[in-house]
Short mmCIF file of C-alpha atoms in Angstrom, two decimals:
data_model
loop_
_atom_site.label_atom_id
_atom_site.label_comp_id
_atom_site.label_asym_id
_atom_site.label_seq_id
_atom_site.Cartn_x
_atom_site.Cartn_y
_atom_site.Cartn_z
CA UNK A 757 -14.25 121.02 31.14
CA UNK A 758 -14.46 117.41 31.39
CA UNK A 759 -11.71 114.98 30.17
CA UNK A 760 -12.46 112.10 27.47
CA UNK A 761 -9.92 109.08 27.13
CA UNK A 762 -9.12 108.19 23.41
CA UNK A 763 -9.47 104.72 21.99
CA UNK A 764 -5.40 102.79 22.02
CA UNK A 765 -4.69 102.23 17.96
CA UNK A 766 -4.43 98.35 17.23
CA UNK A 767 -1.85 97.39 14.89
CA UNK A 768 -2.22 94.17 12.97
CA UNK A 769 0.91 92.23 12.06
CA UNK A 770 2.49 92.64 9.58
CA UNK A 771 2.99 89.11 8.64
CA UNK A 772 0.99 87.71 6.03
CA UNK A 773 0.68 83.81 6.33
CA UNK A 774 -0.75 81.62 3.21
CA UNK A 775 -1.31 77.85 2.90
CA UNK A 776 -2.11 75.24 0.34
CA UNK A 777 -4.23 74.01 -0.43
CA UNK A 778 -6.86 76.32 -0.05
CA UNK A 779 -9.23 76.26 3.04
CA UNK A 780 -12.24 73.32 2.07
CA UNK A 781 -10.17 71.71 -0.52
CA UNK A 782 -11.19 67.84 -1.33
CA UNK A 783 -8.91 65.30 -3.07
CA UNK A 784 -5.98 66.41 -2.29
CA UNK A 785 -3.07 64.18 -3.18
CA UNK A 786 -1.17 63.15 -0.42
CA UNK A 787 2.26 64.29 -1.65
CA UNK A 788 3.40 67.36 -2.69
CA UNK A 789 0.29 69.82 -2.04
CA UNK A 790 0.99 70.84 1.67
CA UNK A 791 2.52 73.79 2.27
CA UNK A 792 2.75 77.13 4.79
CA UNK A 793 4.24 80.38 3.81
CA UNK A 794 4.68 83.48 5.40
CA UNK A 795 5.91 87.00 4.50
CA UNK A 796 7.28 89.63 5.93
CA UNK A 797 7.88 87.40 9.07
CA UNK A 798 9.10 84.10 10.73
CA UNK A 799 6.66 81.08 11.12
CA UNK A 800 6.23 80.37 15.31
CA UNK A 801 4.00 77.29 14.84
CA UNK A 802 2.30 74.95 12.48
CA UNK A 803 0.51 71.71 13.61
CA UNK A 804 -1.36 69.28 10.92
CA UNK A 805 -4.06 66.89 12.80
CA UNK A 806 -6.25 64.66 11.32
CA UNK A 807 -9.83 64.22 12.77
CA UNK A 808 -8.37 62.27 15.58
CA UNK A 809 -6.11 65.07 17.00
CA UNK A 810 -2.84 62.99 15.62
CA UNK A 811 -0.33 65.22 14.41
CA UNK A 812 1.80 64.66 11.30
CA UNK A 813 5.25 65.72 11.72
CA UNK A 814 6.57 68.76 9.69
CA UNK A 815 9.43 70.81 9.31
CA UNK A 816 10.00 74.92 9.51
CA UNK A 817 12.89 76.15 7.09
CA UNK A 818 15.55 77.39 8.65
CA UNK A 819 14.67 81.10 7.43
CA UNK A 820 11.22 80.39 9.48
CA UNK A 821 9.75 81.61 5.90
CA UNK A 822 7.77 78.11 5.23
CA UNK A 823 6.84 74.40 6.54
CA UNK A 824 5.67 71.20 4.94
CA UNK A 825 5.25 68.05 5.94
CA UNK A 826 7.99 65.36 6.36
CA UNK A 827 6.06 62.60 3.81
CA UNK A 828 2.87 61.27 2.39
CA UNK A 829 -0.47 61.90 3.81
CA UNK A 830 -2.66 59.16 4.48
CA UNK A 831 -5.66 59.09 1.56
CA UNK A 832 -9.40 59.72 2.37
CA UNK A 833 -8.50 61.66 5.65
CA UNK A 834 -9.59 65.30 7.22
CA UNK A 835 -7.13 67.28 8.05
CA UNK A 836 -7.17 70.91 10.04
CA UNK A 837 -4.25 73.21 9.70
CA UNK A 838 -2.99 75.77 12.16
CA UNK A 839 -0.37 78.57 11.61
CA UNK A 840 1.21 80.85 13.33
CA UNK A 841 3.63 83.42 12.53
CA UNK A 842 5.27 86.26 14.02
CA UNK A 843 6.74 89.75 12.40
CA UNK A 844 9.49 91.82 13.49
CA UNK A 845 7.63 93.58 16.36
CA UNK A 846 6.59 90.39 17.49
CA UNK A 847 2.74 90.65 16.65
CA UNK A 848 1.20 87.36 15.79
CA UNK A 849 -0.65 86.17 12.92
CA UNK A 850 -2.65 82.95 12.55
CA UNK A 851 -4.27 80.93 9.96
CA UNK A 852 -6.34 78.11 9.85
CA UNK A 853 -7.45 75.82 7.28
CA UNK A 854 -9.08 72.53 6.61
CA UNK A 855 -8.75 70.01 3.90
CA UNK A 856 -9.13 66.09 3.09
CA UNK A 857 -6.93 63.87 0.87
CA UNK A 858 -8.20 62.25 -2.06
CA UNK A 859 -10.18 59.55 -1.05
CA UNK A 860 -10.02 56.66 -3.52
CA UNK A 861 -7.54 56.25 -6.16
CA UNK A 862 -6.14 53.45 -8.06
CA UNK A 863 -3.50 51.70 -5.97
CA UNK A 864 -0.69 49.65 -7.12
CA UNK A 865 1.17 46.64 -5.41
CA UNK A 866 4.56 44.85 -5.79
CA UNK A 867 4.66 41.26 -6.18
CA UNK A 868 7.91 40.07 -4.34
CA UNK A 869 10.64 37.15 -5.28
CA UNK A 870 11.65 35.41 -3.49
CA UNK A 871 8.84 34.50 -0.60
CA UNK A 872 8.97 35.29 2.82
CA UNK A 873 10.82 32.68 5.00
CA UNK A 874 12.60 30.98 2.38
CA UNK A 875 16.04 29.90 1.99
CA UNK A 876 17.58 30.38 -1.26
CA UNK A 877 21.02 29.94 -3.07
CA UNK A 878 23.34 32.87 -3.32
CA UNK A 879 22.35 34.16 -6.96
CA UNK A 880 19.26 35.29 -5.65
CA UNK A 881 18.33 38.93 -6.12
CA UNK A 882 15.36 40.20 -4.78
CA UNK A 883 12.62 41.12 -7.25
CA UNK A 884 9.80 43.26 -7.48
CA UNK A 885 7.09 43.31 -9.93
CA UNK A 886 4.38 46.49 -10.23
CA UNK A 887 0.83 45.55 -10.85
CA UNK A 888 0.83 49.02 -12.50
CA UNK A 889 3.32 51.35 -14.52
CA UNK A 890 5.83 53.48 -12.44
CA UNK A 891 6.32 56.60 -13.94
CA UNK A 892 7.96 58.30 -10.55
CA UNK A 893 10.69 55.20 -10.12
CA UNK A 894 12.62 57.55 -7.24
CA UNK A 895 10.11 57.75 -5.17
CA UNK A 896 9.38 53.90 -5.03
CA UNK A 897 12.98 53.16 -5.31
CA UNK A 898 12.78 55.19 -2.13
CA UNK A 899 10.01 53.28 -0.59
CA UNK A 900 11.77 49.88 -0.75
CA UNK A 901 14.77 49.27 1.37
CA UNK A 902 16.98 46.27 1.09
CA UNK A 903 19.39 45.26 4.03
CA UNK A 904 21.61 42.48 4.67
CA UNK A 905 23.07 40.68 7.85
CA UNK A 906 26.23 40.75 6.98
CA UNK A 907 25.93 44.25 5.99
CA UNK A 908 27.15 44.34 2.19
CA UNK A 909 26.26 47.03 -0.74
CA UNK A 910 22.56 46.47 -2.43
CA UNK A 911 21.41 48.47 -5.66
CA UNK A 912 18.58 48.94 -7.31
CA UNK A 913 18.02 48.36 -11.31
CA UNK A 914 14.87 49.31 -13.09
CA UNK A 915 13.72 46.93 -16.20
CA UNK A 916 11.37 48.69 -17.42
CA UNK A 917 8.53 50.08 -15.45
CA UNK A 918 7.01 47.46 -13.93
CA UNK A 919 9.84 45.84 -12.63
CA UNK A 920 13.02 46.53 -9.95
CA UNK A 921 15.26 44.00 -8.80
CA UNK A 922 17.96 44.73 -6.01
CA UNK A 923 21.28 42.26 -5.56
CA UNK A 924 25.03 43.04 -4.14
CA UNK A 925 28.28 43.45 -6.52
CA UNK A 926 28.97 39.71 -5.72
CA UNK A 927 26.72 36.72 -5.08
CA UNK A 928 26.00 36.56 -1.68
CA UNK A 929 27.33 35.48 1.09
CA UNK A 930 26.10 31.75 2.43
CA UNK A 931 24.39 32.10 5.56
CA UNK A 932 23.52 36.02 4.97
CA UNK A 933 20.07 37.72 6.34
CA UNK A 934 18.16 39.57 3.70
CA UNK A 935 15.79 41.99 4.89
CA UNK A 936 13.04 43.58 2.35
CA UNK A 937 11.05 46.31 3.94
CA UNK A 938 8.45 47.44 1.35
CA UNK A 939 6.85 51.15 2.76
CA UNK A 940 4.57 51.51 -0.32
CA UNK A 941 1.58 52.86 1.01
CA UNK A 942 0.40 56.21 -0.28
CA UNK A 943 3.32 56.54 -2.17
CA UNK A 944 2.18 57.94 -5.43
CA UNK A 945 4.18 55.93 -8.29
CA UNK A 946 2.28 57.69 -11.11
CA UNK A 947 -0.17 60.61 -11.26
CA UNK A 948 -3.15 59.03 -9.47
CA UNK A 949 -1.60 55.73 -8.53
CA UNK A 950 -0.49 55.26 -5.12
CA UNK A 951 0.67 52.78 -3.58
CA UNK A 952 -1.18 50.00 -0.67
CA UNK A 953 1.75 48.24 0.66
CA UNK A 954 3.65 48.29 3.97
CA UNK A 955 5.74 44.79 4.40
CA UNK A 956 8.60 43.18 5.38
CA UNK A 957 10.23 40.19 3.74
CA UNK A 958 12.99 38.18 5.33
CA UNK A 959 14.83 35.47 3.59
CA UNK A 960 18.28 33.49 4.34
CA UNK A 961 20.92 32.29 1.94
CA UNK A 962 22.04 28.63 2.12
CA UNK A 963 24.79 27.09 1.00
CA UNK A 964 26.87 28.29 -1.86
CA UNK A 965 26.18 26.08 -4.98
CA UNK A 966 26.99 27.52 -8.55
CA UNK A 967 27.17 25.21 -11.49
CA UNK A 968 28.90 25.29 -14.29
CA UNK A 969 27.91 24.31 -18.18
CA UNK A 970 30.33 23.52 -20.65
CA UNK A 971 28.25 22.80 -23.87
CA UNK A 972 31.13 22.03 -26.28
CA UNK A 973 32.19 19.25 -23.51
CA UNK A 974 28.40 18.46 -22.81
CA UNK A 975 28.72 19.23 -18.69
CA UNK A 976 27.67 20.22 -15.74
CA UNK A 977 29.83 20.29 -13.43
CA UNK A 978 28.46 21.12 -9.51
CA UNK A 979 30.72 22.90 -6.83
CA UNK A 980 29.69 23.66 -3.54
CA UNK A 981 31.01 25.74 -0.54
CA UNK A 982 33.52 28.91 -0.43
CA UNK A 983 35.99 27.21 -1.97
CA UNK A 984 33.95 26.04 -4.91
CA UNK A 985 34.80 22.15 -4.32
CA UNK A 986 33.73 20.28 -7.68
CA UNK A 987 30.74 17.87 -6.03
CA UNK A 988 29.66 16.07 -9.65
CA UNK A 989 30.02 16.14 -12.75
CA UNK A 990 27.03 15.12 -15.09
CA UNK A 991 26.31 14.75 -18.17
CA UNK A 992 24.32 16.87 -20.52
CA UNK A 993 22.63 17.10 -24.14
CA UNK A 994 22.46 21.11 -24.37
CA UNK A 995 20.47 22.92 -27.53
CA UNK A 996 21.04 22.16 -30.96
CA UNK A 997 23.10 24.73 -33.89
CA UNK A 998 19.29 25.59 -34.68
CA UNK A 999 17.72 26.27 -31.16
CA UNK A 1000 21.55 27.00 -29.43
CA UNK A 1001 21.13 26.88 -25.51
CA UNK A 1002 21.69 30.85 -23.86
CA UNK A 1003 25.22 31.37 -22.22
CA UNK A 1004 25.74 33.72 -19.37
CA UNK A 1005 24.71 33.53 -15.86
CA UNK A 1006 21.44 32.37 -15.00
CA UNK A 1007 19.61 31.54 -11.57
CA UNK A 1008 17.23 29.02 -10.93
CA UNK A 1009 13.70 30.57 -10.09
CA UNK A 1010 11.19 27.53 -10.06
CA UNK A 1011 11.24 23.78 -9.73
CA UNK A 1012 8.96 21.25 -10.38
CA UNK A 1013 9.20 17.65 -9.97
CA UNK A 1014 6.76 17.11 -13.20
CA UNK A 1015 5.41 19.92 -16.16
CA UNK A 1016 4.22 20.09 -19.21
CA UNK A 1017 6.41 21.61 -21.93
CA UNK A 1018 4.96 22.67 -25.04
CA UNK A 1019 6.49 24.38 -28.04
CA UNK A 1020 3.63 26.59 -28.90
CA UNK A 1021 3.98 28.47 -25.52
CA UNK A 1022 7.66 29.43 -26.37
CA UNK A 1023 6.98 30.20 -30.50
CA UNK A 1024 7.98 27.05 -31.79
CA UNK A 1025 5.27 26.04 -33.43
CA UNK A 1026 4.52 22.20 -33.17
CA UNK A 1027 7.99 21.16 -32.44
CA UNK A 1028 6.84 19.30 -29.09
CA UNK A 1029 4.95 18.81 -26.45
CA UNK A 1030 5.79 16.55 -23.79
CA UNK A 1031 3.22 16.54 -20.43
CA UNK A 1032 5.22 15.05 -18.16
CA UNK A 1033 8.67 16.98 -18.20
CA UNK A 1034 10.52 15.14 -15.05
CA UNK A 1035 12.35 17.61 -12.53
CA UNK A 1036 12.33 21.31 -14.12
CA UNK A 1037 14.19 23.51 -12.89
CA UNK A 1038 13.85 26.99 -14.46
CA UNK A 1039 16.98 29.43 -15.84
CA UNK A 1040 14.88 32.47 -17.96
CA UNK A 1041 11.15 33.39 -18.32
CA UNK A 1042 11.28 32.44 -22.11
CA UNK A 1043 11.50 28.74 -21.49
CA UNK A 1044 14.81 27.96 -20.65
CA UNK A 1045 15.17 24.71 -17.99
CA UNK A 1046 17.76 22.61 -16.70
CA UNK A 1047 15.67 19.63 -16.61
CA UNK A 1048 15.24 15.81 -16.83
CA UNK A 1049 14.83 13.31 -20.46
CA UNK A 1050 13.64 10.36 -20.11
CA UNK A 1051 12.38 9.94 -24.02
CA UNK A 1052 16.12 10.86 -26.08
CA UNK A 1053 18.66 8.51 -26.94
CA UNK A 1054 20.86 8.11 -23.51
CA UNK A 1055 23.85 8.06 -26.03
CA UNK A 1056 23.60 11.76 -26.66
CA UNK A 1057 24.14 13.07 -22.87
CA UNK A 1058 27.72 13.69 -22.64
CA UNK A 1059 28.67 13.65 -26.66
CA UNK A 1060 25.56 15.61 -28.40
CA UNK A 1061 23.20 18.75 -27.93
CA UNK A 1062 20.22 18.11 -29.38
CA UNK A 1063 17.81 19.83 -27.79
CA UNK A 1064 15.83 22.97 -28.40
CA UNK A 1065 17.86 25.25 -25.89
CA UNK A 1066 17.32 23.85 -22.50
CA UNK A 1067 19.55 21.46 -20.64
CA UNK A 1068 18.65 18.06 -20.35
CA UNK A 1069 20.14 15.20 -18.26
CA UNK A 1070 18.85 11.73 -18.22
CA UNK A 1071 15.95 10.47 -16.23
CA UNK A 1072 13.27 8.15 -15.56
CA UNK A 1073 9.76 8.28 -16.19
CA UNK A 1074 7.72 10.25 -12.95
CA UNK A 1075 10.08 12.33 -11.89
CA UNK A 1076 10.31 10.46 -8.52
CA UNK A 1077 13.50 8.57 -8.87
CA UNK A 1078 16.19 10.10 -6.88
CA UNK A 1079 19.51 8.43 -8.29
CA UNK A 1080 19.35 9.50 -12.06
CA UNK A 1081 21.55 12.35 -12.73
CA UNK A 1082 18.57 14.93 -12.84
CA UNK A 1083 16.59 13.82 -9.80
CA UNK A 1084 19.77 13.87 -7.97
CA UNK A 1085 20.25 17.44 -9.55
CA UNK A 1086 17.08 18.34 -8.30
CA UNK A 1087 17.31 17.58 -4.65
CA UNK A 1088 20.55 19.04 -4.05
CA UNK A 1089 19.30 22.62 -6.11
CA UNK A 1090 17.43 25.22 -4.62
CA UNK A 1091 15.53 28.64 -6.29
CA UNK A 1092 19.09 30.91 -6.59
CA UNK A 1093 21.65 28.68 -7.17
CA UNK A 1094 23.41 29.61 -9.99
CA UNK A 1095 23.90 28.21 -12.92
CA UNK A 1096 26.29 29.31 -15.23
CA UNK A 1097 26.68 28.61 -19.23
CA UNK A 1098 29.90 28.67 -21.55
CA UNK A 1099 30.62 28.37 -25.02
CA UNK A 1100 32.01 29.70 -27.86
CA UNK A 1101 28.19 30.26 -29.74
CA UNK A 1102 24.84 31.20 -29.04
CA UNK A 1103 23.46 33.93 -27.62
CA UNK A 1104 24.42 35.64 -24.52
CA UNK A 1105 20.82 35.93 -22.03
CA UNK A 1106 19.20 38.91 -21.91
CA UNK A 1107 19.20 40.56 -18.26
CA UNK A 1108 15.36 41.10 -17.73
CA UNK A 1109 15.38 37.19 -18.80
CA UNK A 1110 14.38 35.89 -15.94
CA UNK A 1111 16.49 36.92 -12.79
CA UNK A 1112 19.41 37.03 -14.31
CA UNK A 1113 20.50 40.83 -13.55
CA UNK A 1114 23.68 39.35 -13.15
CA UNK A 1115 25.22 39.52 -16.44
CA UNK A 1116 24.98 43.41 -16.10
CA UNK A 1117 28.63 44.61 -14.77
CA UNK A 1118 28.43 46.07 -11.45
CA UNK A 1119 28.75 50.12 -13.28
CA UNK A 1120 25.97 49.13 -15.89
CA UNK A 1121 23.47 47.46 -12.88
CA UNK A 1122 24.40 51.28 -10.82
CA UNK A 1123 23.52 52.83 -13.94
CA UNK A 1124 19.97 51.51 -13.64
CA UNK A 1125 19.02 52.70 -10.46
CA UNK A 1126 16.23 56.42 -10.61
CA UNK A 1127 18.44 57.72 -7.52
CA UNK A 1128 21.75 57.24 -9.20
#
């Protein structure tokens, strides 16, 4: 009687991997919607490619039980995904999928203060401005990093959401590197909105300047260096009981040698409007200036404020001269020098007023930060 041989049994394993999404899916978003699972086993190996064969880096749990990628996915992009996992008896399961990211969708950008390369006085926080809403404010809060040479404590705080500025506990140092490295792109700061940035800013702070205003003794007095050494003393007319000049701290952001100021642009009606405002130099977004008068009486600088809230000093015609009290405050100020207001009325500037974060208390600006 002949002999037959019988057929060996294969046994699958028993491991049962799943990933997401789904094998063929389009428009994926780039965060959040990669994943591998496995049960009733232990992941060996998982490799994301794109088209090109480059991998994007991922992590296995520490159970072995799933993987995901370490970030965001780059938009419009192919993408093949390998598993393979393993079960107790050490049989071997694979699964393979492909995807692609979501090809176009809207993008957002910061707008950054202050520029790249410039050299600015030690008030100066750094300030970014969405061209869209930010409903996810961790996420970008972690995208932006904000370093400084010497190395001292930076914090974010949210106005709003459009807008994120970052400064120290203390004015800065003089002579201290910023570094702003913006890693936007593909980071999604709302449901559809991702971001299309990758930058770096650098910027340097000068000298120390801050200024002081006294408006019941119609001041301003200038002080330079660690120390604070008073450098002048000028004369001001400061706003009138009806339009009182702001008090707090406030930082220059703009200056220009001429500009046109006119009432209707700051809800004042017809009060004024004066084309050829000599050497502005900007404290809040409303309207506020420290700024050259060439048209008052020069009897009211030093003894009257009579303006309607800004600072004025007198000045010549052109804004060209250099040797009037303004134009000599103009050349020796640069965007972040400080400039700070006291008296005993009128009110105190509103934070988001320009870049003037700094009338927050160190606890409330922590308070504003989305990772705090």
């Amino acid at each position: 009687m002949a002999t037959g041989s019988r057929a060996p049994v294969v046994v699958g394993s028993r491991a049962v991997v799943t990933a997401q999404p789904v094998d063929g899916a389009q428009d994926v978003p780039p965060e959040g919607a990669v994943r591998v699972a496995v049960a009733q086993g232990r992941l060996v190996s998982v490799r994301l490619a794109d088209g090109k064969g480059v991998e994007v880096p991922g992590a296995i749990a520490g159970d072995g039980a799933s993987w995901v990628p370490d970030g965001a996915l780059p938009l419009g992009t192919a993408f093949t995904l390998d598993s393979v996992a393993e079960d107790e008896q050490g049989q071997k399961a694979a699964q393979h999928s492909e995807f692609t990211t979501v090809a176009r969708a809207h993008t957002f950008v910061a707008f950054f203060t202050p520029e790249d390369g410039s050299t600015v006085g030690v008030g100066m926080p750094v300030s970014l401005r969405f061209s869209r809403p930010i409903v996810d404010r961790a996420a970008v809060e972690r995208a932006v990093q904000v370093s400084a040479d010497p190395p001292v404590v930076v914090a974010a705080h949210w106005f709003g959401n459009q807008r994120v500025d970052f400064r120290p506990q203390q004015y800065w140092a003089a002579g201290t590197r910023v570094a702003v490295a913006l890693r936007l792109k593909d980071v999604q700061g709302a449901p559809g909105e991702f971001g299309s940035q990758n930058r770096d800013v650098r910027f340097t702070v000068g000298r120390a300047q801050v200024s002081t205003v006294d408006l019941e003794a119609h001041t301003l007095t200038v002080r330079a260096g660690a120390g604070g050494k008073v450098v002048r003393v000028l004369k001001v007319s400061a706003g009138s009981a009806e339009h009182s000049t702001y008090r707090g701290v406030m930082v220059v952001s703009e200056k220009y040698q001429v500009t046109r100021m006119n009432s209707q642009t700051v809800g004042m009606g017809d009060e004024y409007d004066i084309k050829d405002v000599p050497h502005a130099m900007r404290l809040t977004a409303s309207g506020t200036f420290v700024h050259g008068n060439y048209w008052a009486n020069p009897g009211v600088f030093g003894s009257a404020n009579t303006s309607h809230g800004c600072i004025g000093l007198a000045d010549a015609k052109g804004g060209t001269g250099r040797d009037t009290p303004a134009g000599w405050l103009f050349e020796h100020t640069v965007p972040g020098d400080v400039v700070e207001v006291k008296g005993v009325s009128g009110d105190v500037v509103p934070p988001s007023n320009g870049l003037n974060g700094w009338n927050l208390s160190w606890e409330q600006w922590l308070a504003g930060s989305a990772l705090r």
